[in-house]
mmCIF file of C-alpha atoms in Angstrom:
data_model
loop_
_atom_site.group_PDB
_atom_site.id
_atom_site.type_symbol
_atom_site.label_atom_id
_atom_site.label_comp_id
_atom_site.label_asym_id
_atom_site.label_seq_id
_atom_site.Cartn_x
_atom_site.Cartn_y
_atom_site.Cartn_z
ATOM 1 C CA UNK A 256 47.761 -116.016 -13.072
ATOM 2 C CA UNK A 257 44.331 -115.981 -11.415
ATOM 3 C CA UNK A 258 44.514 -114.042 -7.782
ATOM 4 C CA UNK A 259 44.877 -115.933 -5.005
ATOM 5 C CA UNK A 260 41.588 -114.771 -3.786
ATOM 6 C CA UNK A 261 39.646 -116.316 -6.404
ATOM 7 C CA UNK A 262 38.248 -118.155 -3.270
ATOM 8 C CA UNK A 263 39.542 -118.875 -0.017
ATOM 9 C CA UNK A 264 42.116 -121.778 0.286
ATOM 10 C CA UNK A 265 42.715 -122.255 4.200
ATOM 11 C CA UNK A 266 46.383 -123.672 5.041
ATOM 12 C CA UNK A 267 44.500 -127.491 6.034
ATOM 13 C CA UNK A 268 43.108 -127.809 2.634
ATOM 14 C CA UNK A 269 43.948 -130.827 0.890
ATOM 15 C CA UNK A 270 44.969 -130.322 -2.505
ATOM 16 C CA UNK A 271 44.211 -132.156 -5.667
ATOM 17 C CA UNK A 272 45.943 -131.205 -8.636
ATOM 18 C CA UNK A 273 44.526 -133.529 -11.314
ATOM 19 C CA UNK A 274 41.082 -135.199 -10.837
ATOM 20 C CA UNK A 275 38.451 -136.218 -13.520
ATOM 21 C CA UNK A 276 35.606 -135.857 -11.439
ATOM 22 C CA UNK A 277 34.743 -132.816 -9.489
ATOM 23 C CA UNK A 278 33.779 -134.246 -5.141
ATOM 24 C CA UNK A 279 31.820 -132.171 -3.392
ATOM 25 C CA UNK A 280 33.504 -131.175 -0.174
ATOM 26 C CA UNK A 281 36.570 -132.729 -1.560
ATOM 27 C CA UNK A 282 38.969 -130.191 -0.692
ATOM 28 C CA UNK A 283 40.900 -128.274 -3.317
ATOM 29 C CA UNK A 284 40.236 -129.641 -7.725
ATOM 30 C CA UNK A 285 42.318 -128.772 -10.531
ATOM 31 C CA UNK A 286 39.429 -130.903 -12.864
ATOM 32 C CA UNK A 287 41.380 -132.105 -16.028
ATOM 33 C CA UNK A 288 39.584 -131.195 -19.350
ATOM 34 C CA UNK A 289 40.423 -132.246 -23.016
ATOM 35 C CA UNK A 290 39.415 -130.091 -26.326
ATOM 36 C CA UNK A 291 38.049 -133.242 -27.264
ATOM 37 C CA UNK A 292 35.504 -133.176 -24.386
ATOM 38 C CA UNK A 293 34.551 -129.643 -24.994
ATOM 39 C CA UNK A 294 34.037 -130.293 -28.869
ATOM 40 C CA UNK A 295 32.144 -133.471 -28.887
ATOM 41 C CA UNK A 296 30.022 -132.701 -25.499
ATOM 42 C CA UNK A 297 26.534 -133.691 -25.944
ATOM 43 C CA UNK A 298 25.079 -132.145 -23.107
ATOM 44 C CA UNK A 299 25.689 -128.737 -21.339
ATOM 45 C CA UNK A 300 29.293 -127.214 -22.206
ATOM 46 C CA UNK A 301 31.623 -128.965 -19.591
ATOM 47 C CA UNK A 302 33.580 -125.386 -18.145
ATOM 48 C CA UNK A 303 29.837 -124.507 -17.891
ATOM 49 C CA UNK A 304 29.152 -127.546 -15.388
ATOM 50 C CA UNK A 305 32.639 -126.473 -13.211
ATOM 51 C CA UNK A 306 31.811 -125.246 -9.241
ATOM 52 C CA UNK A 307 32.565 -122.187 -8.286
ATOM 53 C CA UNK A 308 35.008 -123.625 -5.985
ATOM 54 C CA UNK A 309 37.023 -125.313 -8.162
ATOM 55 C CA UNK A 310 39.839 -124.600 -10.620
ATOM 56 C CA UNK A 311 40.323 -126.430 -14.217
ATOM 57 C CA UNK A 312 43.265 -127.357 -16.717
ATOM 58 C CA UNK A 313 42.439 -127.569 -20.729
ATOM 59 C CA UNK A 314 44.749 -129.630 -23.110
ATOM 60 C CA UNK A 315 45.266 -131.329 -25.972
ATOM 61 C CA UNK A 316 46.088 -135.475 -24.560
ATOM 62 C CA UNK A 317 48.087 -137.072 -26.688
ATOM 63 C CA UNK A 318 45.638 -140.584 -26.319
ATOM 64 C CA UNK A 319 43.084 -137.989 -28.390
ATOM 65 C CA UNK A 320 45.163 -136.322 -31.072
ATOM 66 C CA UNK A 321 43.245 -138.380 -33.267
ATOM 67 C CA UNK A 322 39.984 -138.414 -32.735
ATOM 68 C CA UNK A 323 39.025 -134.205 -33.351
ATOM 69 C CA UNK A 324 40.831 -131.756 -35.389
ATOM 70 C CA UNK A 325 43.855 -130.100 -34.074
ATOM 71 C CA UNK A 326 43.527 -126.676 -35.240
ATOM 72 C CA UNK A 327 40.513 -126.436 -34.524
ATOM 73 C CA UNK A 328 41.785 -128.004 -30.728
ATOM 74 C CA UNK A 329 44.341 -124.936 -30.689
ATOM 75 C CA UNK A 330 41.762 -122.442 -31.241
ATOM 76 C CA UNK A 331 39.604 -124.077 -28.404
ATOM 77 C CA UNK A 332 42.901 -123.512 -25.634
ATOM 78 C CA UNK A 333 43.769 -119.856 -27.588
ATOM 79 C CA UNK A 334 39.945 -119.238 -26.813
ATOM 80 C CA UNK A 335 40.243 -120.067 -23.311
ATOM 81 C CA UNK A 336 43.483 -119.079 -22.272
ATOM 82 C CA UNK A 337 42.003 -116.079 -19.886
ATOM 83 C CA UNK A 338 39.299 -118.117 -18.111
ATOM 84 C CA UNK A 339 39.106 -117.163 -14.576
ATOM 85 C CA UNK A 340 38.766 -121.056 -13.736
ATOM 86 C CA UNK A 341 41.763 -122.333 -15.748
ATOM 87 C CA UNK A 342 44.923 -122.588 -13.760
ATOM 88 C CA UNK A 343 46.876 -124.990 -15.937
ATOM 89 C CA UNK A 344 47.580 -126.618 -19.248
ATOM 90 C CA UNK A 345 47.370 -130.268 -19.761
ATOM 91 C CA UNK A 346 46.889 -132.828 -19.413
ATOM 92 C CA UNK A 347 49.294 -133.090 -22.421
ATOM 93 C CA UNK A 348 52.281 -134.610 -23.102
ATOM 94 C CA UNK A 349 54.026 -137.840 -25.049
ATOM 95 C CA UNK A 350 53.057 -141.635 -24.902
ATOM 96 C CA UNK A 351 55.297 -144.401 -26.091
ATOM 97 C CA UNK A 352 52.192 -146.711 -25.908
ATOM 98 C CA UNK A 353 49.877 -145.246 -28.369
ATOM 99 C CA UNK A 354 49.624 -145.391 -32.380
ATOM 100 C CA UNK A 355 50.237 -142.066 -32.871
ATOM 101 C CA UNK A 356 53.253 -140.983 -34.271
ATOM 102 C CA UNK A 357 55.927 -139.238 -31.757
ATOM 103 C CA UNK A 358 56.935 -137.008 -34.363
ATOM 104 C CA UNK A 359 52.766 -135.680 -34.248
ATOM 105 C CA UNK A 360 52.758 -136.063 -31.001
ATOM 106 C CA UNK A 361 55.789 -133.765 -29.805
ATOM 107 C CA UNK A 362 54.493 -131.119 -32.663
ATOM 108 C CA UNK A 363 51.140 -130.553 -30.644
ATOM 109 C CA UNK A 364 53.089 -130.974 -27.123
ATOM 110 C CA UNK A 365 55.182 -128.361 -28.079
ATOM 111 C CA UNK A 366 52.296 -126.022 -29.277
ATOM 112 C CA UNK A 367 50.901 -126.454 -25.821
ATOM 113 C CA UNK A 368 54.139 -125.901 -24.424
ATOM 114 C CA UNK A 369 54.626 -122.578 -25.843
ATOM 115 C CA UNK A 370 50.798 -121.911 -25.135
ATOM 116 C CA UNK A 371 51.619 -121.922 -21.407
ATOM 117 C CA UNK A 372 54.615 -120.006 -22.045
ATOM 118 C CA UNK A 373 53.362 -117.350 -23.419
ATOM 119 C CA UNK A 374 49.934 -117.147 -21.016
ATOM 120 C CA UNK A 375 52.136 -117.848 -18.161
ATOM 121 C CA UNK A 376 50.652 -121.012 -16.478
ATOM 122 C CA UNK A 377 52.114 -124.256 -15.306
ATOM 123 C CA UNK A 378 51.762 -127.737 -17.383
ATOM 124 C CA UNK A 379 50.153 -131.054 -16.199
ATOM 125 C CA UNK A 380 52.066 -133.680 -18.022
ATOM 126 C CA UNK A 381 51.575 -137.220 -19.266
ATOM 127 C CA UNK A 382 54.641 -139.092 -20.016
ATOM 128 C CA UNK A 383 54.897 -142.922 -20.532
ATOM 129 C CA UNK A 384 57.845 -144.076 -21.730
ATOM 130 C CA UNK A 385 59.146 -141.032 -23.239
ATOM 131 C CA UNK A 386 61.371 -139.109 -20.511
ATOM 132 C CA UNK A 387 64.139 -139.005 -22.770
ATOM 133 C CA UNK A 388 62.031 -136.897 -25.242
ATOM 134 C CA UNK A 389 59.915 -135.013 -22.411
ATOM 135 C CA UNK A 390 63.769 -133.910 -20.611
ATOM 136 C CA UNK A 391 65.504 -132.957 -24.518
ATOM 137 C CA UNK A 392 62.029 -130.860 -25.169
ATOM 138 C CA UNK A 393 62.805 -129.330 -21.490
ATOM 139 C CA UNK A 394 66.121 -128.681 -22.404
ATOM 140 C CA UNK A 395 65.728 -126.875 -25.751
ATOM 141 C CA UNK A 396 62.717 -124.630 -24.698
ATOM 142 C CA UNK A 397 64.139 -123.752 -21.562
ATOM 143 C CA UNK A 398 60.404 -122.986 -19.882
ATOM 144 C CA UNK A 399 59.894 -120.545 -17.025
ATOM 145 C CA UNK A 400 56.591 -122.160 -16.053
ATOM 146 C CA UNK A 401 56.829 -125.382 -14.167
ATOM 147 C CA UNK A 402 56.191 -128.828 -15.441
ATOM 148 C CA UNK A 403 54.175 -131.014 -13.180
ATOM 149 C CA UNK A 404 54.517 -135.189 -14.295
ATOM 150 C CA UNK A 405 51.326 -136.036 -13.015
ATOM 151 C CA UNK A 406 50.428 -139.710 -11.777
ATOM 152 C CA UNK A 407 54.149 -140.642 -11.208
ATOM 153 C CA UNK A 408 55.340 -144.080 -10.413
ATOM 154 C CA UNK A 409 58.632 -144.011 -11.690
ATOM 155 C CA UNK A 410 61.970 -145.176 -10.172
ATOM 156 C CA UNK A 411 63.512 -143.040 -7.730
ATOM 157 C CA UNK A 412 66.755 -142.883 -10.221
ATOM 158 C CA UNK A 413 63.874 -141.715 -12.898
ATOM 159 C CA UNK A 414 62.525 -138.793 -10.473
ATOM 160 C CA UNK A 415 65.863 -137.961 -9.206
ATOM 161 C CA UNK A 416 66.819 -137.067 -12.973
ATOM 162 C CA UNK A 417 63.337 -135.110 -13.574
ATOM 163 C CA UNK A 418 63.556 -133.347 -10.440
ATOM 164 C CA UNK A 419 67.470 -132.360 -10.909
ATOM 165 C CA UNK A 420 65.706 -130.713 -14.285
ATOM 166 C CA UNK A 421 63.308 -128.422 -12.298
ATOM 167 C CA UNK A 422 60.274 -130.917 -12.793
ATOM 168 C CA UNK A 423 57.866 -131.425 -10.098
ATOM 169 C CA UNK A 424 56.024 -135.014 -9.386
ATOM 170 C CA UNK A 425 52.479 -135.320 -8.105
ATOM 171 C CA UNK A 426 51.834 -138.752 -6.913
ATOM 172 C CA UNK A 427 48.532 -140.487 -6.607
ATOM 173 C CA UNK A 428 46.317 -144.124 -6.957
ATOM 174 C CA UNK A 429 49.971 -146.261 -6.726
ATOM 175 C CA UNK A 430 50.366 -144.639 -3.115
ATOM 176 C CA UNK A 431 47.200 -147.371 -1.807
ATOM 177 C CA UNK A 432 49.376 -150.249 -3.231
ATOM 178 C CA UNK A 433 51.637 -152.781 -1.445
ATOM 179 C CA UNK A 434 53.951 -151.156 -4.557
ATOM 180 C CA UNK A 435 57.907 -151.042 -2.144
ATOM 181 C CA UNK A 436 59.023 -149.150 -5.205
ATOM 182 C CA UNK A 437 56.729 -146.268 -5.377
ATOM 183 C CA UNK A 438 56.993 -145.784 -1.867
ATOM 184 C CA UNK A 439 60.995 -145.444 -2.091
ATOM 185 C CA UNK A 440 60.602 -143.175 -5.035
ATOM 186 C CA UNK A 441 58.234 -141.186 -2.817
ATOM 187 C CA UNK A 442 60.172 -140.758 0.024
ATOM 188 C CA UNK A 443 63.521 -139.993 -1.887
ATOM 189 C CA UNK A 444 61.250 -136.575 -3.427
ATOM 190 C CA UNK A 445 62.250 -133.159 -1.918
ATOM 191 C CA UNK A 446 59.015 -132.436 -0.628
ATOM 192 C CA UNK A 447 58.877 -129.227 -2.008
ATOM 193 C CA UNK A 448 58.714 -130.808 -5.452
ATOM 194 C CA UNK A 449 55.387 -132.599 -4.626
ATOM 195 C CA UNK A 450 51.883 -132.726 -5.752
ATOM 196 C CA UNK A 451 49.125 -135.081 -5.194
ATOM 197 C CA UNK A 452 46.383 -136.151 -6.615
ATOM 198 C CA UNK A 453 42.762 -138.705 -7.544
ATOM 199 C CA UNK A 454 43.133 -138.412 -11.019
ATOM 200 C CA UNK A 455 40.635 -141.108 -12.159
ATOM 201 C CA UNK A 456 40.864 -143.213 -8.727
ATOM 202 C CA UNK A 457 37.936 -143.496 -6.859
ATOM 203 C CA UNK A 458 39.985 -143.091 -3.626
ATOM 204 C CA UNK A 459 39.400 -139.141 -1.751
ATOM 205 C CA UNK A 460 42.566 -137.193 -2.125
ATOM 206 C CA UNK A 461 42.634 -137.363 1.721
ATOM 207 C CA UNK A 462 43.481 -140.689 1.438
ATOM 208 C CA UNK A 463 46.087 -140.623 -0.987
ATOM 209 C CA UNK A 464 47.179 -137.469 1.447
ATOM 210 C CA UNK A 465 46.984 -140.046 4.477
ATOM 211 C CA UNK A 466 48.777 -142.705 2.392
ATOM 212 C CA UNK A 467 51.446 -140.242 1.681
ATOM 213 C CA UNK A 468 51.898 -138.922 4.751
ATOM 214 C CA UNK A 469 52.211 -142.550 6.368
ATOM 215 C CA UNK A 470 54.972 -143.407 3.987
ATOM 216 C CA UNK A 471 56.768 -140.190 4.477
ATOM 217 C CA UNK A 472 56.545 -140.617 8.205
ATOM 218 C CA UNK A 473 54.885 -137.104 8.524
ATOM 219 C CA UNK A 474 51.921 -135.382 10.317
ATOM 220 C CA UNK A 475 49.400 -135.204 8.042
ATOM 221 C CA UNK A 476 48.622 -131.452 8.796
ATOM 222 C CA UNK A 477 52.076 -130.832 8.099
ATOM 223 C CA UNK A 478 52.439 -132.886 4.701
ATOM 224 C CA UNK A 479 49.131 -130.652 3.885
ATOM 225 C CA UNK A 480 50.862 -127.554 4.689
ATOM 226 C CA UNK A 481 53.740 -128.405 3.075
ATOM 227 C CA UNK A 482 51.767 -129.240 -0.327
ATOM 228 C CA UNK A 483 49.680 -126.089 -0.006
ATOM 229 C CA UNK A 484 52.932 -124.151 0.224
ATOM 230 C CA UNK A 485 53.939 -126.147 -3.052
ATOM 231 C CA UNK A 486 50.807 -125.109 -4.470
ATOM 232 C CA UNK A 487 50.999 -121.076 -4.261
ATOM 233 C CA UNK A 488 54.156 -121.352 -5.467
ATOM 234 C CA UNK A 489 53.323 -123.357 -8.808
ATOM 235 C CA UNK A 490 50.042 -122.088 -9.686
ATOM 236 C CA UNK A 491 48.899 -119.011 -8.087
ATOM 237 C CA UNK A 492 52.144 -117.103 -7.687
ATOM 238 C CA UNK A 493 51.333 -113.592 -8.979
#
């Protein structure tokens, strides 16, 4: 896993895992790339266009099996697999909601899956509606990298189940809602299985921080703390 020296990460830093837009000054980016991007970019290559001061994830998302070729997808994440920058795979994962096939869609998870594996990096997931097939493909590969559901707004019964499987939960947009359930299911987290994040919200991660903080009736130095400890751990644990 890349050093963590790459660049300096002070304990205060606020922390966001999965964003689609790098912020200046925005603390801490994991920016979320597809294949698809990087094979249909018009302008400059996207990793080219990544700050030195920020990290990146590659993957395959399911929403885009479609629309580009898959092997030569694979060959694009086999390609990049060493990149100083890249500290995760994903997003990738299995949607219920989409045309494509689960059968298809588990095939290329699964590649990914045992991508990360072998490279030794944790996995940014997207899961709607398919836990049931996520927790059996957890079960059967057995992975020693972590799994990170990112953008969770699940039932606390839901993240109980994922968490009891060694699954972490990074939380994001659905903190800034009036939403009593997403709240309970936050609060009911060990808070050394969370993560948060912007994803495509156009909120700062240090308000969804604040937000989080407020419904976990925490300082938010220590929440930040906390979440940096969370984040050595997971990703930069050499």
């Amino acid at each position: 896993m890349p050093s963590q020296n790459h660049f300096p990460l002070p304990a205060g830093t606020p922390i966001d895992i999965h964003c689609h837009r790098y912020r200046a000054g925005g603390g801490l980016q994991i920016l979320s790339l597809d294949t698809h991007e990087l094979l249909h970019s018009r302008n400059q290559n996207p990793i080219e266009c990544i700050p030195d001061d920020c990290y990146f994830s590659l993957g395959i998302h399911p929403w885009f099996i479609d629309r580009q070729d898959m092997e030569t997808a694979c060959k694009t994440l086999d390609a990049l697999q060493h990149h100083p920058q890249l500290l995760a795979f994903g997003e990738c994962g299995l949607d219920k909601c989409i045309a494509t096939p689960m059968v298809r869609q588990i095939q290329l998870f699964s590649r990914q899956l045992e991508l990360a594996e072998r490279i030794g990096k944790p996995v940014i997931i997207h899961c709607v509606r398919a836990h049931a097939e996520l927790l059996q493909l957890k079960k059967s590969i057995s992975p020693s990298q972590a799994w990170i559901l990112h953008g969770f707004s699940g039932k606390p019964a839901l993240a109980a189940q994922l968490i009891e499987h060694g699954c972490y939960l990074s939380f994001g947009k659905a903190l800034l809602q009036s939403d009593a359930r997403v709240q309970q299911t936050l609060v009911s987290v060990p808070i050394e299985r969370l993560f948060l994040e912007t994803d495509a919200a156009d909120a700062s991660i240090e308000t969804i921080h604040a937000a989080a903080a407020t419904i976990r009736s925490l300082d938010p130095a220590d929440l930040c703390r906390q979440i940096h400890r969370n984040f050595l751990s997971v990703f930069l644990d050499d």
